Amino acid sequence: MTKGFSWIGFLGAMLIGTNALAAGYVGDEFCSYCHKDKYDSYIQSGHPYKLVRTGGQPPGNASLWPHTPNPPVPGDMNGGWEDVEYVIGNFFWKARFIQKDGFIHTGPAVQWNLASQTFSAYNTGKVTPYNCGPCHMTGYSPEGHQGGLPGIIGTWEQDGVRCEACHGAAGPHGGGTAAKDCKDCHYRDPQFRMPWKDGFMQHHQQAEDLAHSPHKMMECSACHDPHKSTLYKLGGVKKQCRDCHNERIRGAMGDLGVECVDCHMAKMGKSAVAVNQYKADVSGHIFRIATEPIAAANNVTGGFWNQDANGDSFVTLDYACLSCHNNMTLEQAAKAAKTIHHPPGMVDLTVNGEEEMVVVKSTDIVSVDFSIEAGDKAGLKATWWVICHGPRGWVSWDGKKWKSGLRPWRRNVALADVHDLNVLKRKLAPGYYTYWVGIVPSDGSENFASVPVYVRR
Ligand code: HEC
Ligand code: HEC
Ligand code: HEC
Ligand code: HEC
Ligand code: HEC
Ligand code: HEC
Ligand code: HEC
Ligand code: HEC
């Protein structure tokens, strides 16, 4: 916040601003006067660059975009930059060009794709007005034609998504009228059915994805800082998966450099170009993964992505796994997917979420949980032990409570998966304890896990 700045000066400047911009809009540079930190990060993010006016002028050597060079002009715009009034995009995925008459330039090689550095077709043979205003502009009104250009539908106050697109005219200081929410622009289908085309979801449907995900109760800004770039990893993701999903997530290829988002937010949406059959360029916001061998194509009806009875959707394993493992079949992926967070080593025991020595106070609650991944051994008869050695000797769990002495929980019971079964949740008297889970199936193999606990006074 700039020190010594007076509200009288602010109001005075606002009046000047009102002359320049209608309906109380003052422009993002004006906000930057007091909110410099917000402005400095926001100006490195995508929103303000949605629409960039070049006005028939060659842009010169310096790029007009913070992270990408100026795009080349499509070959069939013979006058070069003199034929271009605006560039749409070019921040990350692609650029399209608006002609001097306000229509979007269409044809077989008119859309510049940044990842592949190639031109592709857009609406070849069609006359396409620029009617994209509601999602691309600040202070948009559908009346009239910006700059008097016949191809442009509507007028607006500032090019691109600026401070006042989200905060309304003059922000909270002006009453915040006509403020927009993320969901007003990051959607595609008014009924939120998640449109699907040519093997991929379409782009700008994050709000639809989210509405069918386990995070449906969250605002976008629970994870995103709207003033920082996510695409260029400049702090736009303010909460990581691990900040909320801590102790339960184990295994999962962390040491191989595979990240949570590679599987759970597979790039199943396409804006510009696809990398392969199962990987395009926009991260999905569905998060939950189905472990059945279902292909994405089986999960689409009538051009829309399916939801289950609860209205939830699931990422299929072709996107989640085959996007990297192009030699894997869906069946192989399905088998491996079930053990992703339960790696082999049949018994998985934790005390307060830890697999190694835990030190607590006698006033702390101690929680003991275990999982069993039966794998190939499912169905074999086994003896199951859940036991503890502590200050009073051995105690054993009988399925309901702990009893003194050493005895198995189950004898000759078929081996099956167990997920996060809790066997203790209370305070312990001071001393050393070791919790054990041991499984001895009829093939003679042994599977043990143990965690020592030291309870201080
Ligand atoms: C003259 C300085 C000044 C200008 C110019 C200014 N603000 Fe502020 N803004 C402030 C102050 C001071 C606060 C209160 C900060 C605090 O409480 O920490 C504030 C608070 C805010 C808040 C938070 C409100 C809340 O309820 O928490 C938002 C959002 C905001 N401004 C947006 C804007 C936008 C958008 C613009 C441009 C249209 C703008 N501001 C222009 C000084 C200014
Ligand atoms: C894409 C929408 C969007 C844009 C663009 C945007 N903001 Fe915000 N802003 C938000 C949302 C949503 C919040 C509240 C949630 C949060 O803090 O993450 C917020 C919070 C704020 C706050 C108060 C909270 C804080 O962290 O201090 C200020 C001040 C603010 N914005 C100023 C600005 C200014 C100035 C600009 C332009 C330079 C701007 N915003 C651009 C969406 C936006
Ligand atoms: C419902 C809101 C909405 C409408 C309408 C809309 N867009 Fe977008 N567009 C977005 C959003 C949000 C993004 C970025 C997120 C994404 O693609 O998933 C985007 C991205 C883009 C990009 C890529 C930007 C870049 O930097 O790579 C281009 C180009 C684009 N849109 C062109 C258009 C054109 C041309 C129209 C009109 C014919 C249009 N859009 C209509 C919301 C919209
Ligand atoms: C007025 C429409 C509009 C609103 C409101 C809006 N967006 Fe966007 N958003 C866009 C468009 C259009 C783009 C593409 C910008 C580009 O590529 O040039 C975009 C791009 C993005 C990006 C990628 C750009 C980057 O730098 O990482 C993120 C992340 C994003 N929006 C999140 C949000 C969040 C979170 C909110 C709400 C706080 C929000 N948006 C509100 C239209 C909007
Ligand atoms: C702000 C906290 C928060 C963040 C950040 C977060 N989640 Fe979640 N997540 C939750 C909550 C709350 C639930 C719903 C409760 C539950 O089912 O565990 C949930 C549910 C889920 C589920 C479904 C769980 C189930 O049992 O079916 C998956 C999968 C998931 N999140 C993955 C992720 C991934 C991957 C990330 C990072 C991209 C992430 N989450 C980021 C809070 C968060
Ligand atoms: C290699 C791909 C992959 C990676 C990397 C990955 N996951 Fe998963 N995750 C899965 C699959 C597949 C499932 C579904 C497992 C099932 O249903 O049995 C899953 C399930 C989950 C669940 C739901 C319930 C549960 O606990 O089984 C959560 C929450 C979750 N993952 C979070 C995360 C977080 C957080 C990260 C990063 C630390 C992460 N995942 C990394 C593939 C992955
Ligand atoms: C649970 C956390 C979470 C929530 C909630 C969330 N996002 Fe994201 N979003 C992320 C993460 C993490 C990434 C980065 C993914 C990556 O690195 O591949 C991302 C990426 C994006 C991108 C960049 C596109 C891309 O291809 O990476 C946009 C745009 C976006 N989110 C918009 C939104 C909008 C709009 C909402 C609300 C409707 C939203 N997000 C809600 C976590 C979240
Ligand atoms: C971002 C790319 C990526 C994604 C997505 C991905 N993997 Fe992997 N995976 C790797 C890499 C890299 C390795 C290590 C090199 C190798 O063995 O090919 C690996 C190794 C493996 C292995 C060999 C076991 C090991 O630990 O060496 C299995 C099994 C596997 N992945 C299964 C899966 C499944 C199932 C999914 C989907 C739920 C998945 N992967 C998603 C990149 C990925």
GROMACS .gro file of C-alpha atoms in nm, residues 188-456:
model
  269
  188ARG     CA    1  -1.855  -2.397  -2.189
  189ASP     CA    2  -2.196  -2.562  -2.162
  190PRO     CA    3  -2.471  -2.370  -1.977
  191GLN     CA    4  -2.597  -2.705  -1.842
  192PHE     CA    5  -2.246  -2.802  -1.722
  193ARG     CA    6  -2.244  -3.135  -1.909
  194MET     CA    7  -1.873  -3.126  -2.002
  195PRO     CA    8  -1.862  -3.123  -2.385
  196TRP     CA    9  -1.631  -3.364  -2.562
  197LYS     CA   10  -1.487  -3.347  -2.914
  198ASP     CA   11  -1.241  -3.553  -3.119
  199GLY     CA   12  -1.111  -3.763  -2.831
  200PHE     CA   13  -1.069  -3.482  -2.577
  201MET     CA   14  -1.263  -3.252  -2.352
  202GLN     CA   15  -1.287  -2.902  -2.483
  203HIS     CA   16  -1.099  -2.617  -2.324
  204HIS     CA   17  -1.236  -2.357  -2.082
  205GLN     CA   18  -1.458  -2.598  -1.892
  206GLN     CA   19  -1.281  -2.603  -1.556
  207ALA     CA   20  -1.599  -2.501  -1.371
  208GLU     CA   21  -1.787  -2.793  -1.525
  209ASP     CA   22  -1.511  -3.038  -1.434
  210LEU     CA   23  -1.497  -2.907  -1.080
  211ALA     CA   24  -1.874  -2.935  -1.035
  212HIS     CA   25  -1.845  -3.310  -1.101
  213SER     CA   26  -1.539  -3.366  -0.882
  214PRO     CA   27  -1.483  -3.438  -0.512
  215HIS     CA   28  -1.377  -3.072  -0.476
  216LYS     CA   29  -1.717  -2.940  -0.591
  217MET     CA   30  -1.768  -2.759  -0.260
  218MET     CA   31  -1.454  -2.547  -0.314
  219GLU     CA   32  -1.409  -2.208  -0.475
  220CYS     CA   33  -1.147  -2.192  -0.749
  221SER     CA   34  -0.955  -1.960  -0.520
  222ALA     CA   35  -0.927  -2.236  -0.256
  223CYS     CA   36  -0.635  -2.357  -0.471
  224HIS     CA   37  -0.566  -2.065  -0.707
  225ASP     CA   38  -0.429  -1.721  -0.638
  226PRO     CA   39  -0.614  -1.527  -0.907
  227HIS     CA   40  -0.335  -1.266  -0.921
  228LYS     CA   41  -0.057  -1.510  -1.011
  229SER     CA   42   0.009  -1.728  -1.312
  230THR     CA   43  -0.061  -2.099  -1.278
  231LEU     CA   44   0.053  -2.188  -1.628
  232TYR     CA   45   0.400  -2.046  -1.576
  233LYS     CA   46   0.418  -2.175  -1.217
  234LEU     CA   47   0.453  -1.829  -1.062
  235GLY     CA   48   0.263  -1.911  -0.744
  236GLY     CA   49  -0.081  -1.943  -0.906
  237VAL     CA   50  -0.136  -2.271  -0.721
  238LYS     CA   51  -0.138  -2.148  -0.361
  239LYS     CA   52  -0.248  -2.482  -0.208
  240GLN     CA   53  -0.081  -2.803  -0.323
  241CYS     CA   54  -0.250  -3.144  -0.305
  242ARG     CA   55  -0.028  -3.245  -0.014
  243ASP     CA   56  -0.134  -2.942   0.191
  244CYS     CA   57  -0.474  -3.108   0.233
  245HIS     CA   58  -0.412  -3.477   0.156
  246ASN     CA   59  -0.127  -3.552   0.384
  247GLU     CA   60  -0.083  -3.876   0.568
  248ARG     CA   61  -0.286  -4.108   0.350
  249ILE     CA   62  -0.094  -4.061   0.029
  250ARG     CA   63   0.198  -4.297  -0.007
  251GLY     CA   64   0.375  -4.464  -0.294
  252ALA     CA   65   0.271  -4.321  -0.629
  253MET     CA   66   0.601  -4.277  -0.806
  254GLY     CA   67   0.712  -3.963  -0.625
  255ASP     CA   68   1.075  -4.065  -0.662
  256LEU     CA   69   1.030  -4.114  -1.038
  257GLY     CA   70   0.930  -3.751  -1.079
  258VAL     CA   71   0.563  -3.830  -1.145
  259GLU     CA   72   0.350  -3.568  -0.970
  260CYS     CA   73  -0.003  -3.589  -0.826
  261VAL     CA   74  -0.134  -3.372  -1.111
  262ASP     CA   75   0.016  -3.597  -1.382
  263CYS     CA   76  -0.243  -3.865  -1.296
  264HIS     CA   77  -0.522  -3.676  -1.117
  265MET     CA   78  -0.525  -3.371  -1.344
  266ALA     CA   79  -0.426  -3.548  -1.666
  267LYS     CA   80  -0.427  -3.317  -1.968
  268MET     CA   81  -0.758  -3.439  -2.106
  269GLY     CA   82  -0.872  -3.105  -2.247
  270LYS     CA   83  -0.758  -2.961  -2.578
  271SER     CA   84  -0.710  -2.596  -2.666
  272ALA     CA   85  -0.439  -2.586  -2.934
  273VAL     CA   86  -0.269  -2.920  -3.008
  274ALA     CA   87  -0.257  -3.276  -2.870
  275VAL     CA   88   0.073  -3.439  -2.771
  276ASN     CA   89  -0.052  -3.794  -2.831
  277GLN     CA   90  -0.380  -3.988  -2.844
  278TYR     CA   91  -0.436  -3.948  -2.468
  279LYS     CA   92  -0.264  -3.622  -2.385
  280ALA     CA   93  -0.358  -3.274  -2.498
  281ASP     CA   94  -0.283  -2.937  -2.338
  282VAL     CA   95  -0.543  -2.842  -2.072
  283SER     CA   96  -0.541  -3.000  -1.723
  284GLY     CA   97  -0.864  -3.172  -1.619
  285HIS     CA   98  -1.026  -3.074  -1.287
  286ILE     CA   99  -1.204  -3.406  -1.222
  287PHE     CA  100  -0.941  -3.545  -0.979
  288ARG     CA  101  -1.102  -3.885  -0.904
  289ILE     CA  102  -0.963  -4.176  -1.104
  290ALA     CA  103  -1.163  -4.487  -1.203
  291THR     CA  104  -0.954  -4.802  -1.171
  292GLU     CA  105  -1.169  -5.011  -1.408
  293PRO     CA  106  -1.030  -5.072  -1.758
  294ILE     CA  107  -1.270  -4.822  -1.919
  295ALA     CA  108  -1.159  -4.612  -2.215
  296ALA     CA  109  -1.259  -4.246  -2.228
  297ALA     CA  110  -1.464  -4.312  -2.540
  298ASN     CA  111  -1.683  -4.551  -2.337
  299ASN     CA  112  -1.751  -4.271  -2.093
  300VAL     CA  113  -1.911  -4.035  -2.341
  301THR     CA  114  -2.274  -4.017  -2.448
  302GLY     CA  115  -2.409  -3.775  -2.703
  303GLY     CA  116  -2.094  -3.563  -2.701
  304PHE     CA  117  -2.091  -3.521  -2.323
  305TRP     CA  118  -1.880  -3.679  -2.051
  306ASN     CA  119  -2.079  -3.918  -1.828
  307GLN     CA  120  -2.149  -3.879  -1.459
  308ASP     CA  121  -2.241  -4.147  -1.208
  309ALA     CA  122  -2.557  -4.152  -0.995
  310ASN     CA  123  -2.404  -3.892  -0.760
  311GLY     CA  124  -2.322  -3.665  -1.051
  312ASP     CA  125  -1.949  -3.734  -1.015
  313SER     CA  126  -1.708  -3.800  -1.299
  314PHE     CA  127  -1.387  -4.002  -1.308
  315VAL     CA  128  -1.064  -3.974  -1.501
  316THR     CA  129  -1.017  -4.291  -1.707
  317LEU     CA  130  -0.685  -4.474  -1.713
  318ASP     CA  131  -0.611  -4.404  -2.078
  319TYR     CA  132  -0.559  -4.038  -1.980
  320ALA     CA  133  -0.420  -4.106  -1.632
  321CYS     CA  134  -0.166  -4.374  -1.734
  322LEU     CA  135  -0.152  -4.449  -2.107
  323SER     CA  136  -0.077  -4.081  -2.176
  324CYS     CA  137   0.279  -4.165  -2.054
  325HIS     CA  138   0.284  -4.548  -2.079
  326ASN     CA  139   0.206  -4.594  -2.446
  327ASN     CA  140   0.294  -4.965  -2.431
  328MET     CA  141   0.059  -5.049  -2.146
  329THR     CA  142  -0.287  -5.197  -2.205
  330LEU     CA  143  -0.587  -5.070  -2.014
  331GLU     CA  144  -0.605  -5.403  -1.829
  332GLN     CA  145  -0.242  -5.372  -1.715
  333ALA     CA  146  -0.303  -5.013  -1.610
  334ALA     CA  147  -0.614  -5.117  -1.415
  335LYS     CA  148  -0.417  -5.377  -1.222
  336ALA     CA  149  -0.134  -5.136  -1.142
  337ALA     CA  150  -0.367  -4.845  -1.063
  338LYS     CA  151  -0.524  -5.024  -0.766
  339THR     CA  152  -0.186  -5.051  -0.597
  340ILE     CA  153  -0.062  -4.700  -0.677
  341HIS     CA  154  -0.109  -4.572  -0.323
  342HIS     CA  155  -0.071  -4.916  -0.166
  343PRO     CA  156   0.265  -5.034  -0.290
  344PRO     CA  157   0.365  -5.401  -0.256
  345GLY     CA  158   0.474  -5.503   0.085
  346MET     CA  159   0.141  -5.650   0.176
  347VAL     CA  160   0.104  -5.484   0.516
  348ASP     CA  161   0.107  -5.110   0.553
  349LEU     CA  162   0.099  -4.992   0.916
  350THR     CA  163   0.098  -4.633   1.042
  351VAL     CA  164   0.096  -4.463   1.380
  352ASN     CA  165  -0.040  -4.108   1.357
  353GLY     CA  166   0.018  -4.137   0.983
  354GLU     CA  167   0.389  -4.226   1.018
  355GLU     CA  168   0.555  -4.551   0.916
  356GLU     CA  169   0.862  -4.485   1.130
  357MET     CA  170   0.931  -4.424   1.501
  358VAL     CA  171   0.680  -4.183   1.659
  359VAL     CA  172   0.736  -3.975   1.974
  360VAL     CA  173   0.428  -3.840   2.155
  361LYS     CA  174   0.323  -3.708   2.495
  362SER     CA  175   0.095  -3.896   2.730
  363THR     CA  176  -0.168  -3.628   2.665
  364ASP     CA  177  -0.165  -3.695   2.286
  365ILE     CA  178  -0.407  -3.925   2.108
  366VAL     CA  179  -0.230  -4.216   1.938
  367SER     CA  180  -0.394  -4.350   1.624
  368VAL     CA  181  -0.292  -4.688   1.475
  369ASP     CA  182  -0.416  -4.782   1.127
  370PHE     CA  183  -0.325  -5.051   0.879
  371SER     CA  184  -0.399  -5.164   0.525
  372ILE     CA  185  -0.343  -5.497   0.354
  373GLU     CA  186  -0.293  -5.534  -0.018
  374ALA     CA  187  -0.359  -5.901  -0.083
  375GLY     CA  188  -0.258  -5.893  -0.449
  376ASP     CA  189  -0.190  -6.240  -0.597
  377LYS     CA  190  -0.236  -6.394  -0.252
  378ALA     CA  191  -0.601  -6.297  -0.220
  379GLY     CA  192  -0.806  -6.597  -0.111
  380LEU     CA  193  -0.521  -6.792   0.053
  381LYS     CA  194  -0.605  -6.900   0.409
  382ALA     CA  195  -0.398  -6.697   0.655
  383THR     CA  196  -0.334  -6.626   1.022
  384TRP     CA  197  -0.366  -6.254   1.104
  385TRP     CA  198  -0.186  -6.088   1.395
  386VAL     CA  199  -0.243  -5.735   1.529
  387ILE     CA  200  -0.030  -5.710   1.841
  388CYS     CA  201   0.166  -5.471   2.058
  389HIS     CA  202   0.456  -5.502   2.299
  390GLY     CA  203   0.443  -5.229   2.565
  391PRO     CA  204   0.527  -5.152   2.931
  392ARG     CA  205   0.283  -5.427   3.043
  393GLY     CA  206   0.409  -5.694   2.797
  394TRP     CA  207   0.217  -5.829   2.495
  395VAL     CA  208  -0.138  -5.727   2.412
  396SER     CA  209  -0.343  -5.848   2.113
  397TRP     CA  210  -0.633  -5.701   1.920
  398ASP     CA  211  -0.931  -5.934   1.876
  399GLY     CA  212  -1.119  -5.736   1.616
  400LYS     CA  213  -1.296  -5.522   1.875
  401LYS     CA  214  -1.064  -5.454   2.165
  402TRP     CA  215  -0.715  -5.508   2.301
  403LYS     CA  216  -0.656  -5.802   2.542
  404SER     CA  217  -0.345  -5.905   2.729
  405GLY     CA  218  -0.141  -6.195   2.596
  406LEU     CA  219  -0.028  -6.298   2.248
  407ARG     CA  220  -0.298  -6.443   2.022
  408PRO     CA  221  -0.398  -6.404   1.658
  409TRP     CA  222  -0.688  -6.185   1.550
  410ARG     CA  223  -0.797  -6.440   1.288
  411ARG     CA  224  -0.701  -6.800   1.209
  412ASN     CA  225  -0.751  -6.961   0.863
  413VAL     CA  226  -0.935  -6.664   0.722
  414ALA     CA  227  -0.902  -6.597   0.347
  415LEU     CA  228  -0.663  -6.315   0.268
  416ALA     CA  229  -0.835  -6.001   0.134
  417ASP     CA  230  -0.763  -5.630   0.105
  418VAL     CA  231  -0.806  -5.413   0.411
  419HIS     CA  232  -0.814  -5.036   0.369
  420ASP     CA  233  -0.713  -4.800   0.650
  421LEU     CA  234  -0.857  -5.002   0.937
  422ASN     CA  235  -0.825  -4.816   1.267
  423VAL     CA  236  -0.734  -5.036   1.568
  424LEU     CA  237  -0.640  -4.776   1.829
  425LYS     CA  238  -0.731  -4.415   1.895
  426ARG     CA  239  -0.656  -4.305   2.251
  427LYS     CA  240  -0.396  -4.174   2.495
  428LEU     CA  241  -0.123  -4.413   2.616
  429ALA     CA  242   0.063  -4.431   2.948
  430PRO     CA  243   0.430  -4.327   2.928
  431GLY     CA  244   0.675  -4.590   2.799
  432TYR     CA  245   0.797  -4.773   2.486
  433TYR     CA  246   0.550  -4.958   2.263
  434THR     CA  247   0.590  -5.146   1.936
  435TYR     CA  248   0.283  -5.211   1.720
  436TRP     CA  249   0.292  -5.506   1.480
  437VAL     CA  250   0.068  -5.639   1.207
  438GLY     CA  251   0.169  -5.983   1.078
  439ILE     CA  252   0.007  -6.196   0.812
  440VAL     CA  253   0.105  -6.560   0.758
  441PRO     CA  254  -0.074  -6.717   0.462
  442SER     CA  255  -0.080  -7.089   0.389
  443ASP     CA  256   0.202  -7.058   0.132
  444GLY     CA  257   0.434  -7.007   0.431
  445SER     CA  258   0.531  -6.649   0.342
  446GLU     CA  259   0.539  -6.391   0.618
  447ASN     CA  260   0.444  -6.026   0.597
  448PHE     CA  261   0.513  -5.801   0.890
  449ALA     CA  262   0.513  -5.431   0.955
  450SER     CA  263   0.598  -5.260   1.282
  451VAL     CA  264   0.613  -4.907   1.419
  452PRO     CA  265   0.777  -4.815   1.752
  453VAL     CA  266   0.614  -4.549   1.970
  454TYR     CA  267   0.773  -4.363   2.259
  455VAL     CA  268   0.524  -4.194   2.495
  456ARG     CA  269   0.682  -3.917   2.702
   0.00000   0.00000   0.00000
